[in-house]
Tab-separated table of C-alpha atoms in Angstrom:
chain	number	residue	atom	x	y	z
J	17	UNK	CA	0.000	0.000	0.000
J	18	UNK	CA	1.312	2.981	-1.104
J	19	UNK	CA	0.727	6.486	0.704
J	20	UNK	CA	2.490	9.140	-0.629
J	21	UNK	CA	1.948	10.693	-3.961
J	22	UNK	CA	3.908	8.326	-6.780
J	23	UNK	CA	6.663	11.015	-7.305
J	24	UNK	CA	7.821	10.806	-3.757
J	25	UNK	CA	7.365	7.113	-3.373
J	26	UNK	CA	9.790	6.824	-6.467
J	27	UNK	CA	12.095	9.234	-4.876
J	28	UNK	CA	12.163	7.548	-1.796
J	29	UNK	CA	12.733	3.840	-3.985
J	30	UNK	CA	15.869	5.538	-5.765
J	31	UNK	CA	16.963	6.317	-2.324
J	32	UNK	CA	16.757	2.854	-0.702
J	33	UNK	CA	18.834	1.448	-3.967
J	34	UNK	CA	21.803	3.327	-2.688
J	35	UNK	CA	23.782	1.036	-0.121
J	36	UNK	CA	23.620	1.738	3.442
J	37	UNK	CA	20.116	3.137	2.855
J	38	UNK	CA	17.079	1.695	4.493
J	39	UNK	CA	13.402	2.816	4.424
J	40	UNK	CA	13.683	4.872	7.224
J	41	UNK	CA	16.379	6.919	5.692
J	42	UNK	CA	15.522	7.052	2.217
J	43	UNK	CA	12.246	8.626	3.591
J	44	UNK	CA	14.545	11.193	5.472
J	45	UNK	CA	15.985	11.857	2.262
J	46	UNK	CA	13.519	12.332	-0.033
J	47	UNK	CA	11.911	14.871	2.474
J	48	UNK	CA	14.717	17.012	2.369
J	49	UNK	CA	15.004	16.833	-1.627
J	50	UNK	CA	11.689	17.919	-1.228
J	51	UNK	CA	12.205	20.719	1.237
J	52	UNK	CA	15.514	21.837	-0.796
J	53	UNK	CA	15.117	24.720	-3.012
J	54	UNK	CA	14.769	24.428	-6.657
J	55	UNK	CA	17.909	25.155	-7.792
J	56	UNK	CA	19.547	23.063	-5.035
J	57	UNK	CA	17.608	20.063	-6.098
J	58	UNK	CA	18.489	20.569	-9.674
J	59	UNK	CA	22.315	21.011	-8.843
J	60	UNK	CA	21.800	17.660	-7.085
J	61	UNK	CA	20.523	16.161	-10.101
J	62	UNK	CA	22.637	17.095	-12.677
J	63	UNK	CA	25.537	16.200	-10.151
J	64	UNK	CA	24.606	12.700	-10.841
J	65	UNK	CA	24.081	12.820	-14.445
J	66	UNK	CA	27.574	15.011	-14.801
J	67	UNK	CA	29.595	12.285	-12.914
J	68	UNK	CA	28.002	9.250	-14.740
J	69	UNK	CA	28.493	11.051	-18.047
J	70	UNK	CA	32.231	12.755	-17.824
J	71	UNK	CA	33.954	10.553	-15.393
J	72	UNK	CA	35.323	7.749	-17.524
J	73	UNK	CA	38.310	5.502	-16.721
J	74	UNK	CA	42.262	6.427	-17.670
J	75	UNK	CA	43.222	4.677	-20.918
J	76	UNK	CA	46.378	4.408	-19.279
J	77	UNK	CA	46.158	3.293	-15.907
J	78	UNK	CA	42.110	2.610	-15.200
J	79	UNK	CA	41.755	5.648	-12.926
J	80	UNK	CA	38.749	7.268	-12.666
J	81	UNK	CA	39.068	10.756	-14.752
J	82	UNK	CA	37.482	13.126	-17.108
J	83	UNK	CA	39.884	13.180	-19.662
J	84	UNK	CA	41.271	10.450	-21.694
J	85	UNK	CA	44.803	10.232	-19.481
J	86	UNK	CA	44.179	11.365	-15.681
J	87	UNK	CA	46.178	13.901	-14.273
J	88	UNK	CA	48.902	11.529	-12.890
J	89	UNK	CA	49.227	9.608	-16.020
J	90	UNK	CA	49.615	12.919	-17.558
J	91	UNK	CA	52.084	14.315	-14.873
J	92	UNK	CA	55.381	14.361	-16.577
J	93	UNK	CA	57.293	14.504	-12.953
J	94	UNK	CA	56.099	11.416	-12.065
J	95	UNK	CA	57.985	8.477	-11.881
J	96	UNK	CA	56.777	6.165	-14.805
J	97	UNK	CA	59.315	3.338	-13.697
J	98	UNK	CA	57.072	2.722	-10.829
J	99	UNK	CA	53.477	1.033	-10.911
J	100	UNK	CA	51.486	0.702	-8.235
J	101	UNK	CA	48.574	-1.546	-8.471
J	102	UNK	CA	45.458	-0.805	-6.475
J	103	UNK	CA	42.194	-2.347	-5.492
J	104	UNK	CA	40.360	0.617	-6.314
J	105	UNK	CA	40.146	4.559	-6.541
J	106	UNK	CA	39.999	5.283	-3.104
J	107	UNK	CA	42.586	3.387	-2.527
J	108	UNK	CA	44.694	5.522	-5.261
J	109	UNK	CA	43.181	8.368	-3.349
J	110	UNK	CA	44.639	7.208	-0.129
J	111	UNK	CA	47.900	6.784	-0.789
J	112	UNK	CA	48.263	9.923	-2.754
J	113	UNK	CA	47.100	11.785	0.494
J	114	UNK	CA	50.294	10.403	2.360
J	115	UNK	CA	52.653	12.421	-0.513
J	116	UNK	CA	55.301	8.889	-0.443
J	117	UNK	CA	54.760	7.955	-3.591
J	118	UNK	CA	55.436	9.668	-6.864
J	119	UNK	CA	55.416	6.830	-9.485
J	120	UNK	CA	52.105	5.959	-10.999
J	121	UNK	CA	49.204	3.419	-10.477
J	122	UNK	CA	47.079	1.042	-11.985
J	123	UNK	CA	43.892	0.500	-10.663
J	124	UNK	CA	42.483	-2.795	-11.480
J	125	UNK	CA	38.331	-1.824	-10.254
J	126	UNK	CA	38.396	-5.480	-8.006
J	127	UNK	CA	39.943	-8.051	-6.669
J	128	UNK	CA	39.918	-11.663	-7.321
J	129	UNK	CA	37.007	-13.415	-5.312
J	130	UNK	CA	36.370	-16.852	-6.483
J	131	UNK	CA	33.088	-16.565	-4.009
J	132	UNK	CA	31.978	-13.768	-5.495
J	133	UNK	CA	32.243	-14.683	-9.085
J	134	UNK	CA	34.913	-12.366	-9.712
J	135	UNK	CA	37.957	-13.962	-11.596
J	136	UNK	CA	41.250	-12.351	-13.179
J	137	UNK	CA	39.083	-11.381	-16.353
J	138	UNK	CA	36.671	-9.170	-14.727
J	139	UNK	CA	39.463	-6.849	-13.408
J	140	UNK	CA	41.903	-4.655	-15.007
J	141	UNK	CA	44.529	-7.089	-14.542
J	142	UNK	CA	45.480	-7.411	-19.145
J	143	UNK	CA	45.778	-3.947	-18.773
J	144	UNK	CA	48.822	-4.123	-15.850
J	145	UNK	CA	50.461	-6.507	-17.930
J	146	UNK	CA	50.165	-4.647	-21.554
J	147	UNK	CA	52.163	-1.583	-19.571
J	148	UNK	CA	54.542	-3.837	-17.596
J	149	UNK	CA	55.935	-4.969	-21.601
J	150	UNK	CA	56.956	-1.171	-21.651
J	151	UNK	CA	60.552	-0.467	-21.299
J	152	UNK	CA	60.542	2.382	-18.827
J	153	UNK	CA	58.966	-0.087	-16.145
J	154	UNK	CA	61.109	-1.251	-13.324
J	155	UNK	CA	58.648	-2.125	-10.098
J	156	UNK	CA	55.630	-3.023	-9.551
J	157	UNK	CA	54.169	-3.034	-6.363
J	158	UNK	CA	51.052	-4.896	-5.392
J	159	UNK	CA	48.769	-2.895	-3.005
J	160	UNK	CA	45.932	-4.583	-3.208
J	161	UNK	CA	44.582	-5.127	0.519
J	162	UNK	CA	46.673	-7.475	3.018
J	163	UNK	CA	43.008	-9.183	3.515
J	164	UNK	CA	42.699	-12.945	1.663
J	165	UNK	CA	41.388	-11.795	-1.634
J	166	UNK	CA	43.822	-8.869	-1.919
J	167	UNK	CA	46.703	-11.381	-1.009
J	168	UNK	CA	45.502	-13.950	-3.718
J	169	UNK	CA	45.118	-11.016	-5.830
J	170	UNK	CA	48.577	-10.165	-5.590
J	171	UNK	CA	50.384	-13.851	-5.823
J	172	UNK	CA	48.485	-14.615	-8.996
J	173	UNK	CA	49.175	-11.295	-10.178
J	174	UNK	CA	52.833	-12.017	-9.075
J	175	UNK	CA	53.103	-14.926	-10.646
J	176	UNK	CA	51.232	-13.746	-14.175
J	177	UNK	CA	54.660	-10.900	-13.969
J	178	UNK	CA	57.455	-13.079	-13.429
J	179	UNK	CA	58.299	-13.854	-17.306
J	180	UNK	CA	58.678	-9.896	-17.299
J	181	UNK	CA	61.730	-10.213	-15.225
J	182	UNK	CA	60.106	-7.000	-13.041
J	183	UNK	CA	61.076	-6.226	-9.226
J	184	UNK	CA	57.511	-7.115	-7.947
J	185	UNK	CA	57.060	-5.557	-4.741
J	186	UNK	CA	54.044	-6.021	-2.186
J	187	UNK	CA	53.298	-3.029	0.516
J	188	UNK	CA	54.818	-4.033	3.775
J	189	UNK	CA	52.505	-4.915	6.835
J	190	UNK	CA	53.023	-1.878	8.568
J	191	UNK	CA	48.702	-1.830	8.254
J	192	UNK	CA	46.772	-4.314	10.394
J	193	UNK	CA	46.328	-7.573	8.793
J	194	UNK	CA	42.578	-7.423	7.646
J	195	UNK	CA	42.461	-4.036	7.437
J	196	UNK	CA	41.075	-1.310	4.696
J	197	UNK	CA	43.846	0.842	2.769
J	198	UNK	CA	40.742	3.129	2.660
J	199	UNK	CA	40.791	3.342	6.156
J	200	UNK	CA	44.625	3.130	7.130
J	201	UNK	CA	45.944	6.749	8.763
J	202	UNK	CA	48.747	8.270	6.726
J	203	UNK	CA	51.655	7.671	8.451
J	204	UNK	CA	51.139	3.794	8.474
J	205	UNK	CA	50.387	4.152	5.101
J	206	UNK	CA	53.992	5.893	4.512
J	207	UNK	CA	55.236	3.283	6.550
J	208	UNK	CA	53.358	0.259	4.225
J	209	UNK	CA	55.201	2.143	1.139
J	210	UNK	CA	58.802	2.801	2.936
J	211	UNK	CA	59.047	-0.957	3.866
J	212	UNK	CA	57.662	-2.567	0.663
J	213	UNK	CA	59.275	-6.285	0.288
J	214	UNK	CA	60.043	-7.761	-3.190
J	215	UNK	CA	58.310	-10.966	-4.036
J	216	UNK	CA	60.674	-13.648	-4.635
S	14	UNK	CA	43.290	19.108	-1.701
S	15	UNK	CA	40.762	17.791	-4.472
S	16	UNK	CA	42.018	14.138	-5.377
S	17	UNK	CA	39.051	13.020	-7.594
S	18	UNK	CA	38.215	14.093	-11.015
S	19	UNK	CA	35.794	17.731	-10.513
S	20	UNK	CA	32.599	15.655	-11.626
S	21	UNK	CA	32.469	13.324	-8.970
S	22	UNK	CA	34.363	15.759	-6.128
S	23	UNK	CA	30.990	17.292	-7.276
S	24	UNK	CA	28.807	14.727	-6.719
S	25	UNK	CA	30.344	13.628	-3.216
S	26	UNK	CA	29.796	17.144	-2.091
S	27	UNK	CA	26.140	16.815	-3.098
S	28	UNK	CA	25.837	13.792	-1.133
S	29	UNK	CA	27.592	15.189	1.768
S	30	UNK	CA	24.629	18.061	2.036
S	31	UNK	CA	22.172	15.487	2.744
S	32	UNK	CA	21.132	14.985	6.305
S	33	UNK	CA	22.967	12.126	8.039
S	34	UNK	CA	25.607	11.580	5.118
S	35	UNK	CA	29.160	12.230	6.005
S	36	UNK	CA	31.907	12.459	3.856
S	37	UNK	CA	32.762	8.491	4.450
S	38	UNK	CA	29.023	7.947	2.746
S	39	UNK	CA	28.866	10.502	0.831
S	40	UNK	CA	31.984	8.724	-1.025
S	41	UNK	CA	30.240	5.499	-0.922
S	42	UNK	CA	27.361	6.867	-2.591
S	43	UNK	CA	29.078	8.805	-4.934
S	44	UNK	CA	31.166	5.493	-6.132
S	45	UNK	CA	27.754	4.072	-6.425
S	46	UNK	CA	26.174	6.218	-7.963
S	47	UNK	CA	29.242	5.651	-10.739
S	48	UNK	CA	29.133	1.745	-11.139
S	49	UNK	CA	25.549	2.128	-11.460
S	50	UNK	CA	24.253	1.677	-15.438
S	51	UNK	CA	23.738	4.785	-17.368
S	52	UNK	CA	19.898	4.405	-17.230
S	53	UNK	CA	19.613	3.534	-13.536
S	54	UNK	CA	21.323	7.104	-13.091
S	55	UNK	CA	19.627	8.826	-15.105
S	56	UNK	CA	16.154	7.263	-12.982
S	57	UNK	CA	18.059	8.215	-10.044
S	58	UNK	CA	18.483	11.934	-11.065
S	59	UNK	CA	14.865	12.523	-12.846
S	60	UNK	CA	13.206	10.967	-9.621
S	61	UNK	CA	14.805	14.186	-7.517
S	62	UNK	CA	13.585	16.436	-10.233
S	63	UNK	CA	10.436	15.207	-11.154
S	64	UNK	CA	9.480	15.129	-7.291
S	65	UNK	CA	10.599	18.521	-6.954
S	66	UNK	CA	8.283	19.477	-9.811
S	67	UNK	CA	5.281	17.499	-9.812
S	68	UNK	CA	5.177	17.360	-5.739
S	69	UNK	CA	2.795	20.597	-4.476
S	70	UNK	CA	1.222	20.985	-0.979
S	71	UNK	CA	-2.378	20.210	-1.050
S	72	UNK	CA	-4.541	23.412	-1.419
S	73	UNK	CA	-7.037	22.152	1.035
S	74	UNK	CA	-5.156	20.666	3.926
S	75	UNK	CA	-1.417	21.468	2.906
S	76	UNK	CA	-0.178	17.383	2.418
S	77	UNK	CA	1.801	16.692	-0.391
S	78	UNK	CA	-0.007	15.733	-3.399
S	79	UNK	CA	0.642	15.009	-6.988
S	80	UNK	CA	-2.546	17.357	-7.840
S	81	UNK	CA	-4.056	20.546	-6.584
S	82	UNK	CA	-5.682	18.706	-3.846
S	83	UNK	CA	-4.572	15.584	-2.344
S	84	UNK	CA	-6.392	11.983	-2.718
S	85	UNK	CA	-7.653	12.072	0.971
S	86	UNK	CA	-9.412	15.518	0.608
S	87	UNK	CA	-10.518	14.012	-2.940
S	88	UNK	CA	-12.274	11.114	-1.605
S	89	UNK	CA	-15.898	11.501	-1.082
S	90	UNK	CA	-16.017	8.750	1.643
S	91	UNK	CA	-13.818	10.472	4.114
S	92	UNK	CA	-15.589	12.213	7.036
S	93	UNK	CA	-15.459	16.098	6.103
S	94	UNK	CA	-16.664	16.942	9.664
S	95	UNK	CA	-13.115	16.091	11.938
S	96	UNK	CA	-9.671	17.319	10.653
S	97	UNK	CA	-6.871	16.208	12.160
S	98	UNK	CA	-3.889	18.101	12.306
S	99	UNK	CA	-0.365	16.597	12.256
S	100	UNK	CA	2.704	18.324	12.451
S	101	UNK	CA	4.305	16.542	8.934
S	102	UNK	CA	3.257	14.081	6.375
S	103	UNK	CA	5.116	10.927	7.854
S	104	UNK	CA	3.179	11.578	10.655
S	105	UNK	CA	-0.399	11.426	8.643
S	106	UNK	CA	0.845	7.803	6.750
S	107	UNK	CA	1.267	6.608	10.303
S	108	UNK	CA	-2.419	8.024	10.981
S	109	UNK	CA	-3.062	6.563	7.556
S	110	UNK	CA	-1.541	2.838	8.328
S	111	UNK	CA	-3.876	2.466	11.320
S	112	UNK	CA	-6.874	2.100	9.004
S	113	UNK	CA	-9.026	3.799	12.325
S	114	UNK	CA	-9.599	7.101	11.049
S	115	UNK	CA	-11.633	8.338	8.581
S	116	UNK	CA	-11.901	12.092	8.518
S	117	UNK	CA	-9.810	14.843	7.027
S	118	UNK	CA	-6.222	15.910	7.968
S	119	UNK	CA	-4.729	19.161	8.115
S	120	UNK	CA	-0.377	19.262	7.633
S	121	UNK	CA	1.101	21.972	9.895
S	122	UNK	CA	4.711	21.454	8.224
S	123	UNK	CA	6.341	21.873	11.356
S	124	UNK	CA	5.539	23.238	15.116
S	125	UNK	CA	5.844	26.362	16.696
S	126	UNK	CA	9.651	26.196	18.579
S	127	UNK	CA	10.477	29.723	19.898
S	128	UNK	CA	13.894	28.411	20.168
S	129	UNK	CA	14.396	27.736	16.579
S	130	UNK	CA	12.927	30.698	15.376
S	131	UNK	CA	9.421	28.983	14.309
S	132	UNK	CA	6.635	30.934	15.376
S	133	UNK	CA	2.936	30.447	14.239
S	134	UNK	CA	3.093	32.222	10.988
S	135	UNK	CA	6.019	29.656	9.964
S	136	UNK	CA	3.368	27.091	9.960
S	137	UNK	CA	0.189	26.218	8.436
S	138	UNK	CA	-1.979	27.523	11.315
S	139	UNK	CA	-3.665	30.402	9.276
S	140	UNK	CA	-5.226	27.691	6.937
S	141	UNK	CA	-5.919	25.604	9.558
S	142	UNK	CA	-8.203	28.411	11.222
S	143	UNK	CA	-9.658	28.908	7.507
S	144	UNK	CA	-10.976	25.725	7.073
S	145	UNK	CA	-12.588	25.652	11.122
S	146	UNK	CA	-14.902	28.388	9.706
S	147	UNK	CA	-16.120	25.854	7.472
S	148	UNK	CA	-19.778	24.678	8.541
S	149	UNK	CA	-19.235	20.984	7.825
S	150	UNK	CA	-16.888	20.862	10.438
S	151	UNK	CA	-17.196	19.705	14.027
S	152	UNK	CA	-14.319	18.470	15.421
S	153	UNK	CA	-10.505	19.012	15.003
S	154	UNK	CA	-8.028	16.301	16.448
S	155	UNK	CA	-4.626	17.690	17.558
S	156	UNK	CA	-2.222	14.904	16.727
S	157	UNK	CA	0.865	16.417	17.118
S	158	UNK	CA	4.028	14.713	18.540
S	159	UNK	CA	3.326	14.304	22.788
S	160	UNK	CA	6.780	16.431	23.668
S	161	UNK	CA	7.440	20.192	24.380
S	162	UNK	CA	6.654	21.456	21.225
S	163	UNK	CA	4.037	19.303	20.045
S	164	UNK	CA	2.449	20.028	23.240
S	165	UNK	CA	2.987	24.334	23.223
S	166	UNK	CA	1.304	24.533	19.330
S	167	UNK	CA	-1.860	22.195	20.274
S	168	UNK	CA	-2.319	24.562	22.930
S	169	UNK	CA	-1.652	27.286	20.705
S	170	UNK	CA	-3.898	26.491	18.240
S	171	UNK	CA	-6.507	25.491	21.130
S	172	UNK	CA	-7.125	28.695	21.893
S	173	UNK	CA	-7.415	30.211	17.996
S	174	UNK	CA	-9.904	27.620	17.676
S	175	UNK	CA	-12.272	27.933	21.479
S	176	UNK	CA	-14.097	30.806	19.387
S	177	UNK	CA	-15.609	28.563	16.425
S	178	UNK	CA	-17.052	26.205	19.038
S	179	UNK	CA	-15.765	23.066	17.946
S	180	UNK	CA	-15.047	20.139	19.229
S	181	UNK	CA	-11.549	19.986	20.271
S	182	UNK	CA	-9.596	17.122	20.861
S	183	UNK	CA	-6.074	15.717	21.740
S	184	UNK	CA	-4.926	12.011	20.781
S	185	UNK	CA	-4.801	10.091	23.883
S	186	UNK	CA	-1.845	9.293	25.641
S	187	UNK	CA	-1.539	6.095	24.520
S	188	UNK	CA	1.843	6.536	23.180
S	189	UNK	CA	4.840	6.987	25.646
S	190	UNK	CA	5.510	11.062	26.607
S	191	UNK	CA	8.254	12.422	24.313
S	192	UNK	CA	7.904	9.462	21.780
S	193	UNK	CA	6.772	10.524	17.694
S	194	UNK	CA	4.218	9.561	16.224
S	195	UNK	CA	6.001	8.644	12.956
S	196	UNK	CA	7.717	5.725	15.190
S	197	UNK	CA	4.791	4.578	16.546
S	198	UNK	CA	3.413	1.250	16.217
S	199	UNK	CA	-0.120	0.664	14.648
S	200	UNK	CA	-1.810	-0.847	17.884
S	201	UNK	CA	-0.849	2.507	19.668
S	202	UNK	CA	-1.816	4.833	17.752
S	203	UNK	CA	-5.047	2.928	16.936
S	204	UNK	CA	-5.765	3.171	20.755
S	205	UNK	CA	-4.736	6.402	20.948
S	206	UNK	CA	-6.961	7.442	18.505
S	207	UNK	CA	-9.599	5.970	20.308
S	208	UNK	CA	-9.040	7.440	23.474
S	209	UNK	CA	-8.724	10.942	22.194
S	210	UNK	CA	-10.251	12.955	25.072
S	211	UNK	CA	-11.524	16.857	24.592
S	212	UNK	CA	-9.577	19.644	25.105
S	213	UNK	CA	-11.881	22.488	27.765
């Protein structure tokens, strides 16, 4: 049984899609779209179409960007011997914040998770190894997360780099085992990078 | 220090102004809203918009409504002699769920809080006091939340109304002091409907 008018029952629907979003909430929501001014609401919306439309993924290294290259691929100071592999961007996002690193990334949108259906094809992981053939690439380091799927993650990626003859390095365990990159403060994150170990 | 791409530093800050998102969520969202298909986001962003445009406040008794008046004030079978007056529209569906009342309603959008600068022109008292003129009327319910403020405008309006020499009543207290209607369950309110007692 529906009560409120359709518009604002389909509001409040779009709302409960979003994760972390129950009824409740979605219903808080929706109110305040509704009590937000026109122009607010508007801005809102075209926030959403704006992202989905512009923000596209790096040709380069699968970033999230507007452009065709994103600004680090583009960034002629960095360090292009250098690839670090992440789960995703905020992971990117993180370890840019603790100013370590100046070599570039590779995001590969996943992780391995036989559970989950996810296997090596459904992440960027052709894409790492079309740029590690390049010349000017010396190390790789695997930061996927030190949880089980980011560790399987980074042996099979490991072991799909050996013929390249690469260093292959994995972030050290200055982060609590289990834990979230994401969520890791900065200075164990500069830690993680400092103390990187080579997979033999 | 911006780290994502404008469009979706955009979109995060969006998210952020809702109530109850912080920037953690807002993120989430935001990454979401990205991974989502192009036509689910563009759902997602017409819903806001076409709630903002097509949702109006009922003419009659100021609930949201599609139309220029809403489907309760619409329907022919609903008691035109009791209004009840709620402080905002979650708090009529509640009314609504309990299936127990079959009169009008009347949507204050709000209640008077001298603290937060509402007083009773803020709210849809003036309207309220329109519609007790009307002759078909003989009794108006005063179903606002049972706390301070709820309490203060159901006096308030009380005494606008003693001069029309209506029935006036309260919803009993049924539901525990300080509690909201809009959290209520159905048995509750049901009884407290019953057990409205006058106001002298």
């Amino acid at each position: 049984m529906k009560h409120y008018a359709p518009p604002l029952e389909k509001l409040i629907e779009q709302f409960e899609r979003l994760p972390g979003v129950g009824h409740k909430s979605a219903q808080r929501l929706a109110f305040h779209v509704l009590s937000m001014n026109k122009e607010d609401a508007e801005e809102f919306a075209n926030a959403i179409l704006a992202a989905k439309t512009a923000i596209k993924t790096c040709s380069v290294c699968q970033n999230l960007t507007e452009g065709d290259k994103c600004p680090i691929c583009s960034d002629p100071t960095r360090d292009p011997s250098t690839i670090c592999v992440v789960t995703d961007p905020k992971d990117l996002i993180a370890i840019e914040r603790t100013r370590e690193y100046r070599g570039l990334y590779h995001v590969l949108h996943g992780v391995i998770s036989p559970l989950s259906g996810v296997g090596p094809d459904d992440i960027k992981v052709r894409e790492l190894l079309e740029r590690a053939a390049l010349d000017e690439v010396k190390e790789i380091i695997l930061a996927t997360n030190p949880d089980t799927e980011g560790e399987t993650t980074a042996m099979y990626i490991a072991r799909l780099l050996k013929p390249f003859g690469l260093k292959i390095t994995r972030l050290a365990y200055g982060m609590p085992v289990g834990g979230h990159l994401e969520f890791s403060d900065q200075k164990t994150l500069s830690m993680a990078i400092e103390g990187r170990r080579e997979i033999r």
